[in-house]
Coordinates of C-alpha atoms in Angstrom, one line a residue:
X27 CA 32.2 7.7 -8.4
X28 CA 30.1 9.2 -5.0
X29 CA 29.6 13.0 -5.5
X30 CA 28.7 13.6 -1.7
X31 CA 28.7 17.3 -0.5
X32 CA 28.2 18.0 3.2
X33 CA 28.6 21.9 3.5
X34 CA 24.9 21.7 4.7
X35 CA 25.1 19.5 7.5
X36 CA 26.4 22.2 9.6
X37 CA 28.8 24.4 10.0
X38 CA 31.0 24.7 7.3
X39 CA 33.7 22.4 6.6
X40 CA 36.2 21.7 3.9
X41 CA 34.1 20.0 0.2
X42 CA 34.0 16.6 0.0
X43 CA 33.5 14.1 -2.1
X44 CA 34.4 10.2 -1.8
X45 CA 35.9 8.6 -4.9
X46 CA 35.6 4.8 -4.6
X47 CA 35.7 4.6 -0.7
X48 CA 38.3 7.2 -0.2
X49 CA 37.1 10.5 1.0
X50 CA 38.7 13.3 -0.4
X51 CA 38.9 17.5 -0.2
X52 CA 37.4 19.2 -3.4
X53 CA 37.2 22.0 -4.7
X54 CA 33.8 23.7 -5.1
X55 CA 34.8 24.3 -9.2
X56 CA 35.0 20.8 -9.6
X57 CA 32.1 19.5 -7.2
X58 CA 29.2 17.9 -8.4
X59 CA 27.3 19.1 -4.8
X60 CA 24.5 17.0 -2.9
X61 CA 20.4 18.9 -2.8
X62 CA 21.1 18.5 0.1
X63 CA 22.7 22.1 -0.6
X64 CA 19.3 23.3 -1.7
X65 CA 18.1 23.5 1.5
X66 CA 19.6 26.8 2.1
X67 CA 17.3 29.0 -0.3
X68 CA 18.7 31.9 -2.0
X69 CA 15.1 33.7 -0.4
X70 CA 16.2 32.8 3.3
X71 CA 18.1 36.3 3.4
X72 CA 15.4 38.9 2.3
X73 CA 14.1 40.8 5.3
X74 CA 10.9 39.7 4.5
X75 CA 9.6 37.2 2.6
X76 CA 6.3 39.1 1.6
X77 CA 8.3 40.6 0.0
X78 CA 9.0 37.8 -2.5
X79 CA 5.5 36.4 -2.5
X80 CA 4.2 39.4 -3.5
X81 CA 6.8 39.3 -6.6
X82 CA 6.1 36.2 -7.4
X83 CA 2.4 36.6 -7.4
X84 CA 2.7 39.9 -9.3
X85 CA 4.9 37.4 -11.6
X86 CA 2.1 35.1 -11.7
X87 CA -0.5 37.6 -12.7
X88 CA 1.7 38.7 -15.6
X89 CA 2.3 34.9 -16.7
X90 CA -1.5 34.2 -16.7
X91 CA -2.2 37.3 -18.5
X92 CA -0.1 36.8 -21.5
X93 CA -1.4 32.9 -21.1
X94 CA -4.8 33.6 -21.5
X95 CA -4.5 36.1 -24.2
X96 CA -1.8 33.3 -26.0
X97 CA -3.8 32.3 -28.8
X98 CA -4.9 28.6 -28.0
X99 CA -3.9 25.3 -29.8
X100 CA -7.2 24.0 -31.7
X101 CA -4.9 21.3 -33.7
X102 CA -6.1 18.3 -31.5
X103 CA -9.3 19.2 -29.7
X104 CA -9.9 19.4 -26.1
X105 CA -12.6 17.6 -24.1
X106 CA -12.2 19.0 -20.8
X107 CA -12.1 22.5 -21.7
X108 CA -12.5 25.8 -20.4
X109 CA -16.4 26.8 -20.5
X110 CA -18.1 30.0 -20.9
X111 CA -17.3 32.4 -18.2
X112 CA -14.3 30.2 -16.0
X113 CA -11.4 32.3 -16.2
X114 CA -8.3 30.1 -16.3
X115 CA -7.7 26.3 -16.2
X116 CA -9.3 25.9 -12.3
X117 CA -12.5 24.5 -12.8
X118 CA -11.2 21.8 -15.8
X119 CA -8.4 20.8 -13.2
X120 CA -10.8 20.3 -10.5
X121 CA -13.1 18.1 -12.7
X122 CA -10.3 16.2 -13.9
X123 CA -9.5 15.5 -10.2
X124 CA -13.1 15.0 -9.7
X125 CA -13.9 11.9 -13.1
X126 CA -10.1 11.7 -14.5
X127 CA -10.9 8.5 -15.4
X128 CA -14.5 9.5 -16.9
X129 CA -12.8 12.7 -19.0
X130 CA -10.4 9.9 -20.9
X131 CA -13.5 7.4 -21.5
X132 CA -15.2 9.8 -22.6
X133 CA -12.6 11.9 -24.7
X134 CA -11.5 8.3 -27.0
X135 CA -15.3 8.6 -27.7
X136 CA -14.9 12.2 -29.5
X137 CA -11.4 11.8 -30.4
X138 CA -8.2 8.9 -30.8
X139 CA -5.9 11.9 -30.1
X140 CA -7.4 14.8 -27.8
X141 CA -6.0 17.3 -25.4
X142 CA -7.3 17.2 -21.5
X143 CA -6.1 19.8 -19.1
X144 CA -5.3 17.7 -16.2
X145 CA -4.0 18.6 -11.9
X146 CA -0.8 18.8 -13.6
X147 CA -2.0 21.3 -16.6
X148 CA -2.1 20.5 -20.4
X149 CA -1.7 16.9 -22.2
X150 CA -1.9 14.6 -24.9
X151 CA -3.7 11.4 -24.6
X152 CA -2.9 8.9 -27.3
X153 CA -5.5 5.8 -28.4
X154 CA -4.3 2.1 -26.4
X155 CA -3.3 1.5 -31.0
X156 CA -0.5 3.5 -30.7
X157 CA 1.8 2.3 -28.5
X158 CA 4.3 0.3 -30.0
X159 CA 4.9 3.2 -32.3
X160 CA 5.7 5.2 -29.8
X161 CA 7.1 3.3 -27.5
X162 CA 10.6 2.9 -29.8
X163 CA 10.5 7.1 -31.1
X164 CA 13.6 8.3 -31.4
X165 CA 12.1 11.5 -30.8
X166 CA 9.4 10.7 -27.6
X167 CA 12.2 10.6 -24.2
X168 CA 11.3 9.2 -21.1
X169 CA 13.5 11.1 -19.0
X170 CA 12.9 14.2 -20.6
X171 CA 9.1 13.6 -19.9
X172 CA 9.8 12.4 -16.0
X173 CA 12.3 15.0 -15.6
X174 CA 9.7 18.1 -16.9
X175 CA 6.5 16.1 -15.4
X176 CA 7.7 15.6 -12.0
X177 CA 9.8 19.0 -11.6
X178 CA 13.5 17.9 -11.7
X179 CA 15.5 21.1 -11.6
X180 CA 13.5 22.4 -8.7
X181 CA 14.9 22.2 -5.3
X182 CA 13.5 19.5 -3.3
X183 CA 12.6 16.9 -6.3
X184 CA 16.0 16.0 -7.1
X185 CA 14.9 12.1 -7.1
X186 CA 14.1 12.7 -10.5
X187 CA 16.3 13.4 -12.6
X188 CA 17.9 10.9 -14.8
X189 CA 19.9 8.9 -13.3
X190 CA 21.5 5.9 -15.9
X191 CA 24.0 4.6 -13.0
X192 CA 20.5 3.1 -11.3
X193 CA 18.9 1.7 -14.3
X194 CA 22.6 0.0 -15.1
X195 CA 22.2 -1.8 -11.5
X196 CA 19.0 -2.5 -11.8
X197 CA 19.0 -4.4 -14.5
X198 CA 23.3 -5.9 -14.2
X199 CA 23.0 -6.5 -10.8
X200 CA 19.1 -6.3 -8.5
X201 CA 17.8 -8.5 -11.4
X202 CA 20.4 -11.5 -11.8
X203 CA 20.3 -11.5 -8.4
X204 CA 16.5 -12.3 -8.2
X205 CA 17.6 -16.1 -7.1
X206 CA 19.7 -14.9 -4.1
X207 CA 17.7 -11.9 -2.4
X208 CA 15.1 -14.8 -2.8
X209 CA 15.9 -16.4 1.0
X210 CA 16.7 -13.0 2.5
X211 CA 13.0 -11.5 1.2
X212 CA 11.4 -14.2 3.2
X213 CA 13.0 -14.3 6.8
X214 CA 12.3 -10.9 6.4
X215 CA 8.9 -10.7 5.9
X216 CA 8.2 -14.1 8.2
X217 CA 9.9 -11.6 11.5
X218 CA 7.3 -8.4 10.6
X219 CA 4.2 -10.0 9.7
X220 CA 5.2 -12.3 13.7
X221 CA 6.2 -9.1 14.7
X222 CA 2.8 -7.3 13.4
X223 CA 0.5 -9.2 12.1
X224 CA 0.3 -12.1 15.5
X225 CA -0.1 -15.7 16.2
X226 CA -3.1 -14.7 17.5
X227 CA -5.9 -17.7 16.3
X228 CA -8.6 -14.8 17.2
X229 CA -9.9 -12.3 14.3
X230 CA -8.1 -9.4 14.6
X231 CA -8.0 -5.7 13.0
X232 CA -5.6 -4.2 10.7
X233 CA -5.5 -1.5 8.8
X234 CA -4.8 -2.6 5.9
X235 CA -2.8 0.2 3.7
X236 CA -0.9 1.0 6.7
X237 CA -0.1 -2.2 7.5
X238 CA 0.9 -3.7 3.6
X239 CA 3.3 -0.1 3.4
X240 CA 5.3 -1.1 6.4
X241 CA 6.0 -3.8 5.3
X242 CA 7.4 -3.1 1.9
X243 CA 8.8 -0.5 3.2
X244 CA 11.2 -2.7 5.5
X245 CA 11.2 -5.4 3.3
X246 CA 12.4 -3.3 0.1
X247 CA 14.9 -1.5 2.7
X248 CA 16.9 -4.2 3.6
X249 CA 17.8 -5.1 0.0
X250 CA 18.3 -1.9 -0.5
X251 CA 20.4 -1.0 2.2
X252 CA 20.4 -3.9 4.9
X253 CA 19.2 -4.7 7.6
X254 CA 21.1 -2.2 9.9
X255 CA 20.0 1.1 8.3
X256 CA 16.6 -1.3 6.8
X257 CA 15.4 -1.7 10.4
X258 CA 15.9 1.5 11.4
X259 CA 12.5 3.3 11.8
X260 CA 14.0 6.6 11.4
X261 CA 15.8 5.4 7.7
X262 CA 12.4 3.9 7.5
X263 CA 9.6 6.3 8.0
X264 CA 12.1 9.5 5.6
X265 CA 11.5 6.4 2.5
X266 CA 7.9 6.0 3.2
X267 CA 7.6 9.5 4.2
X268 CA 9.4 11.5 1.0
X269 CA 7.4 9.7 -1.7
X270 CA 3.9 10.3 -0.2
X271 CA 5.4 14.3 0.2
X272 CA 5.9 14.0 -3.0
X273 CA 2.8 13.2 -4.5
X274 CA 1.1 16.4 -2.3
X275 CA 4.3 18.6 -3.4
X276 CA 4.0 17.6 -6.7
X277 CA 0.5 19.4 -7.1
X278 CA 1.5 22.0 -4.7
X279 CA 3.8 23.5 -7.2
X280 CA 1.4 22.4 -10.2
X281 CA -0.9 25.3 -9.1
X282 CA 2.8 27.2 -10.2
X283 CA 3.3 28.9 -13.6
X284 CA 6.2 27.2 -14.4
X285 CA 8.5 29.0 -14.7
X286 CA 8.2 30.9 -11.5
X287 CA 8.4 27.3 -10.0
X288 CA 12.2 26.8 -9.0
X289 CA 11.2 29.9 -7.3
X290 CA 7.9 28.9 -5.1
X291 CA 9.4 25.7 -4.5
X292 CA 11.0 28.1 -1.7
X293 CA 8.0 29.3 -0.1
X294 CA 5.8 26.0 0.1
X295 CA 5.6 23.7 2.3
X296 CA 5.5 20.8 1.1
X297 CA 8.4 21.2 -0.9
X298 CA 10.1 22.2 2.1
X299 CA 9.8 18.4 3.6
X300 CA 10.8 17.3 1.3
X301 CA 14.4 18.7 0.9
X302 CA 14.4 18.6 5.0
X303 CA 13.7 13.9 3.8
X304 CA 17.0 14.4 1.8
X305 CA 18.7 16.5 4.0
X306 CA 17.6 13.4 6.9
X307 CA 18.6 10.8 4.4
X308 CA 21.4 12.2 3.8
X309 CA 22.4 12.2 7.4
X310 CA 21.9 8.7 7.7
X311 CA 23.4 7.3 4.9
X312 CA 27.0 9.6 5.6
X313 CA 28.4 7.2 7.9
X314 CA 27.7 4.5 6.0
X315 CA 29.7 5.9 2.5
X316 CA 32.1 7.3 4.6
X317 CA 33.6 3.6 6.0
X318 CA 32.5 1.7 3.2
X319 CA 29.1 -0.8 3.5
X320 CA 31.4 -3.7 3.3
X321 CA 32.7 -2.5 6.7
X322 CA 29.1 -3.0 8.3
X323 CA 27.8 -6.6 6.5
X324 CA 29.2 -8.7 4.0
X325 CA 26.2 -8.7 2.5
X326 CA 25.9 -7.2 -0.2
X327 CA 23.2 -4.6 -1.6
X328 CA 22.4 -2.2 -3.7
X329 CA 25.0 0.3 -2.3
X330 CA 27.5 -1.9 -3.6
X331 CA 26.2 -2.3 -6.7
X332 CA 25.7 1.1 -7.4
X333 CA 29.5 1.4 -7.3
X334 CA 30.1 -0.8 -8.5
X335 CA 28.3 -0.6 -11.6
X336 CA 29.4 3.7 -11.4
X337 CA 32.9 3.1 -12.5
X338 CA 34.1 7.2 -12.6
X339 CA 30.8 7.7 -13.8
X340 CA 29.5 10.5 -11.0
X341 CA 26.6 9.6 -9.6
X342 CA 24.2 10.5 -6.1
X343 CA 23.6 7.4 -3.8
X344 CA 21.2 9.0 -1.5
X345 CA 18.9 10.2 -4.5
X346 CA 19.3 6.9 -6.0
X347 CA 17.7 5.2 -2.7
X348 CA 14.8 7.7 -2.8
X349 CA 14.6 7.4 -5.9
X350 CA 14.7 3.0 -6.1
X351 CA 13.0 3.8 -2.6
X352 CA 9.8 5.7 -4.4
X353 CA 9.5 3.0 -7.4
X354 CA 9.1 0.3 -4.7
X355 CA 7.4 1.2 -1.7
X356 CA 4.1 2.7 -3.8
X357 CA 3.4 0.3 -6.7
X358 CA 4.4 -2.8 -4.6
X359 CA 1.9 -1.6 -2.1
X360 CA -1.2 -0.7 -4.7
X361 CA -1.3 -4.0 -6.3
X362 CA -0.3 -6.3 -2.4
X363 CA -3.7 -4.0 -1.1
X364 CA -5.9 -4.2 -4.4
X365 CA -4.6 -8.0 -4.7
X366 CA -6.1 -9.2 -1.3
X367 CA -9.2 -7.2 -1.3
X368 CA -9.4 -8.6 -5.0
X369 CA -9.8 -12.2 -2.8
X370 CA -11.4 -11.5 -0.1
X371 CA -15.0 -10.2 -2.6
X372 CA -14.5 -12.3 -4.4
X373 CA -17.3 -14.6 -4.8
X374 CA -16.3 -17.7 -3.8
X375 CA -12.9 -16.0 -2.0
X376 CA -12.5 -19.7 0.5
X377 CA -12.4 -21.6 -2.7
X378 CA -10.0 -19.0 -4.4
X379 CA -7.9 -19.2 -1.8
X380 CA -7.7 -22.4 -0.8
X381 CA -6.5 -23.1 -4.7
X382 CA -3.8 -20.6 -3.6
X383 CA -2.5 -22.5 -1.3
X384 CA -2.6 -25.7 -2.6
X385 CA -0.4 -24.8 -5.5
X386 CA 2.0 -22.6 -3.0
X387 CA 2.8 -25.6 -1.1
X388 CA 2.8 -28.1 -4.5
X389 CA 5.4 -25.0 -5.6
X390 CA 7.1 -24.8 -2.8
X391 CA 8.2 -27.8 -1.5
X392 CA 9.0 -29.5 -5.0
X393 CA 11.5 -26.6 -5.8
X394 CA 11.8 -23.8 -2.2
X395 CA 13.1 -20.4 -3.1
X396 CA 14.6 -20.7 -5.8
X397 CA 13.3 -18.7 -9.2
X398 CA 11.9 -22.0 -10.4
X399 CA 8.8 -21.9 -7.9
X400 CA 8.0 -18.1 -9.2
X401 CA 7.3 -19.2 -12.2
X402 CA 5.3 -22.4 -11.4
X403 CA 3.4 -19.4 -9.0
X404 CA 1.0 -19.5 -11.9
X405 CA -2.7 -19.1 -9.9
X406 CA -0.6 -16.5 -8.0
X407 CA 0.6 -15.1 -11.1
X408 CA -3.1 -14.7 -12.9
X409 CA -4.4 -13.8 -9.8
X410 CA -2.1 -10.6 -9.9
X411 CA -2.2 -9.9 -13.2
X412 CA -6.1 -9.8 -13.0
X413 CA -5.9 -7.2 -10.2
X414 CA -3.3 -5.0 -12.4
X415 CA -5.5 -4.9 -15.4
X416 CA -8.8 -4.3 -13.5
X417 CA -7.5 -1.8 -11.2
X418 CA -4.1 -0.2 -12.2
X419 CA -2.7 2.9 -11.3
X420 CA -3.0 4.9 -13.9
X421 CA -5.6 4.9 -16.6
X422 CA -3.0 6.5 -19.5
X423 CA 1.2 6.1 -18.7
X424 CA 4.1 5.9 -20.8
X425 CA 5.0 9.4 -20.7
X426 CA 7.1 11.0 -23.6
X427 CA 8.4 14.3 -24.4
X428 CA 8.4 15.1 -28.2
X429 CA 11.8 16.5 -28.6
X430 CA 11.4 16.9 -32.7
X431 CA 8.1 17.8 -35.2
X432 CA 6.4 13.7 -35.6
X433 CA 3.7 12.6 -37.6
X434 CA 2.0 9.6 -36.7
X435 CA 1.3 6.3 -39.0
X436 CA -2.5 8.1 -39.0
X437 CA -0.5 11.7 -40.1
X438 CA -0.9 12.6 -37.1
X439 CA 1.0 15.5 -36.0
X440 CA 2.5 16.2 -32.3
X441 CA 4.8 19.5 -32.2
X442 CA 7.8 19.6 -30.5
X443 CA 7.8 20.9 -26.8
X444 CA 4.7 18.6 -26.1
X445 CA 4.0 16.3 -23.1
X446 CA 2.3 12.6 -24.5
X447 CA 0.9 10.3 -23.3
X448 CA -0.7 7.1 -24.3
X449 CA -3.8 5.4 -22.9
X450 CA -4.3 2.0 -21.7
X451 CA -7.6 1.6 -21.7
X452 CA -7.3 -1.6 -23.4
X453 CA -7.6 -3.3 -20.4
X454 CA -10.9 -2.9 -19.9
X455 CA -12.5 -3.8 -24.5
X456 CA -14.2 -5.9 -24.1
X457 CA -13.2 -7.1 -27.8
X458 CA -9.6 -8.2 -26.1
X459 CA -11.1 -9.5 -22.3
X460 CA -14.1 -11.4 -22.2
X461 CA -16.0 -9.6 -19.6
X462 CA -14.0 -7.1 -18.4
X463 CA -15.3 -5.5 -16.1
X464 CA -14.8 -8.8 -14.7
X465 CA -12.6 -9.9 -11.4
X466 CA -11.2 -13.5 -13.5
X467 CA -8.9 -15.0 -11.3
X468 CA -8.1 -17.8 -13.9
X469 CA -7.8 -15.5 -16.3
X470 CA -4.6 -15.8 -16.8
X471 CA -4.0 -19.2 -16.5
X472 CA -6.3 -20.2 -18.7
X473 CA -4.7 -17.8 -21.3
X474 CA -1.2 -19.1 -20.5
X475 CA -2.5 -22.9 -20.5
X476 CA -3.2 -21.8 -23.9
X477 CA -0.6 -21.0 -25.5
X478 CA -0.1 -17.2 -24.7
X479 CA 3.8 -16.0 -23.0
X480 CA 2.1 -13.0 -22.7
X481 CA -0.2 -14.2 -19.6
X482 CA 2.3 -13.2 -18.0
X483 CA 2.8 -10.5 -15.3
X484 CA 5.9 -9.2 -16.0
X485 CA 5.2 -8.7 -19.8
X486 CA 4.3 -5.9 -20.7
X487 CA 1.8 -5.8 -24.5
X488 CA -0.3 -2.7 -26.0
X489 CA -2.7 -4.4 -24.2
X490 CA -2.4 -4.7 -20.8
X491 CA 0.5 -1.9 -19.5
X492 CA 0.3 -2.5 -16.3
X493 CA 4.4 -2.0 -16.4
X494 CA 4.2 -0.3 -19.2
X495 CA 5.6 -1.0 -22.6
X496 CA 9.4 -1.1 -24.3
X497 CA 12.7 -0.1 -22.8
X498 CA 11.7 2.0 -20.7
X499 CA 9.3 -0.4 -18.9
X500 CA 9.7 -0.3 -15.5
X501 CA 13.3 -2.6 -15.0
X502 CA 12.7 -3.7 -11.5
X503 CA 9.8 -5.4 -12.2
X504 CA 11.0 -9.2 -11.8
X505 CA 12.5 -8.3 -8.2
X506 CA 8.2 -6.6 -7.6
X507 CA 6.9 -9.4 -9.1
X508 CA 8.9 -11.7 -6.9
X509 CA 9.0 -9.7 -3.8
X510 CA 5.2 -9.7 -4.0
X511 CA 4.7 -13.2 -5.0
X512 CA 6.9 -14.5 -1.4
X513 CA 5.0 -11.9 0.8
X514 CA 1.8 -12.8 -0.4
X515 CA 2.4 -17.0 0.1
X516 CA 3.8 -15.6 3.5
X517 CA 0.0 -13.9 4.1
X518 CA -2.0 -16.3 2.4
X519 CA -0.2 -19.4 3.9
X520 CA -0.1 -18.4 7.6
X521 CA -3.1 -16.4 7.8
X522 CA -7.4 -16.4 7.3
X523 CA -8.0 -13.4 5.7
X524 CA -11.1 -11.5 5.2
X525 CA -12.1 -7.8 4.8
X526 CA -14.8 -6.8 7.3
X527 CA -16.6 -4.5 5.7
X528 CA -18.1 -4.2 2.5
X529 CA -19.5 -1.0 2.2
X530 CA -16.5 0.4 1.9
X531 CA -15.0 0.7 -2.3
X532 CA -12.1 -0.8 -2.9
X533 CA -10.6 1.7 -4.8
X534 CA -11.1 5.3 -5.0
X535 CA -10.4 7.5 -8.1
X536 CA -8.6 11.5 -8.1
X537 CA -7.1 12.4 -11.9
X538 CA -5.3 10.0 -13.1
X539 CA -4.3 8.1 -10.0
X540 CA -7.1 4.7 -8.9
X541 CA -5.4 4.4 -5.3
X542 CA -6.7 2.0 -2.7
X543 CA -9.7 3.6 -0.4
X544 CA -7.0 5.0 2.9
X545 CA -9.8 3.1 4.8
X546 CA -9.9 -0.1 4.2
X547 CA -9.3 -2.6 7.0
X548 CA -8.5 -6.6 6.9
X549 CA -9.1 -9.2 9.6
X550 CA -6.6 -12.4 9.9
X551 CA -6.1 -14.9 12.4
X552 CA -3.4 -17.2 12.3
X553 CA -3.3 -20.4 10.4
X554 CA -2.4 -23.6 11.7
X555 CA -0.8 -24.8 8.7
X556 CA 2.3 -27.2 10.1
X557 CA 4.6 -26.5 6.7
X558 CA 8.4 -27.3 6.5
X559 CA 7.8 -24.8 3.6
X560 CA 9.9 -21.6 4.9
X561 CA 13.7 -22.6 5.9

């Protein structure tokens, strides 16, 4: 059951909802309202916004004073707390922003369980040996962690609320439809590359981050909402910008005491952008949802799957699409960008590229665009997993909110209400991966050939948690891996690639994150492949 409130989109109208594909009136009392309504915030009627801000700052001051006077929790050591003469956590947060990875690695030398003051506030960090214990512990809740960590109760951040219908649609429809989606993904990739990269056999430069993000966002959108809306530049702008703007708004909101964030969101321009994106997305989806998507196209996509899976359950299609896009675009683009730069900067890049092309041609000629081809692209799979190992998106993950006091296997007690994370540092452990800081594209091919079933890209373990671990590991990783492999097949078989500026760092560390350098450029030229494997 789709619940869709359009009262915030213009002059007052009757409250409307979709029941199946039929639009009917409903009473406000029984309405689950779309968060686009939240744009009409209560402070918009204040005669003077400065009064509201003044009250908020006074409340913040009182809150901070109580926090400073409160006794510190000293059962678990803090590795980057306040230094002498420092008031508050501003400097500690700033130090973590500059060198979060170093602080985490130093903390592990001191203790296996410790606290850090991150950009988002204090949190407990656990060593990787706790991963299997935490992943299945009934008192370690991932959904509550995400909701609290990313302010899901705050206007503009509703996209982060738990959406079981979407998870079920990914697991029961998207993953099972990968085989049928491979040719459409390939066809859309070909169109985009021809349009954006061109057919010139002369070297020319592209903004690597922009071109890959554009490619990934459009391929994903066409699969999620169909060709008509998925190719619309306004829609692509909304789903792409929501994700990047949410990161900025999240950090802005974290500067406020948690109790005041539901109010502060209405005074922060970055949070206002999120509400605007949600409104605009609703306006674009409304005509499609009101008429029934199948009236536009005969091809099923994620909109239809959501409706099928939902049944009588209420869900929000706008939030589902923005949540799906945020998950699909950022992490997929991140891995493609990092992988391309690693390939180009490998000591024997030319041989590696030829080895990859030879494998791609051999496998695609034998299997075509079938799921078996993705399994048999062993070297490409190894290259991707190695990049994810050396340059993960985050240093610590597996975020959980502790709903009841727990005692870990070594006697460590974690109190109710704490947030915990498990570090992903075994990826840099020489006892697990020899020469761990060396990018070895053939590493996981060798492991796979020796019978290591965990050497596959989509197989998370405590030694390599690029996609999480356990039942909360990324449900869309099979679709993401397929999409990435298809895109890289098109790029490497159709283009010669190189990174023009060897002096630029490929990764920037910020807090818990390892971002691709935003200034990276890639040089490309069209190859004369004369291949017949694209149909």
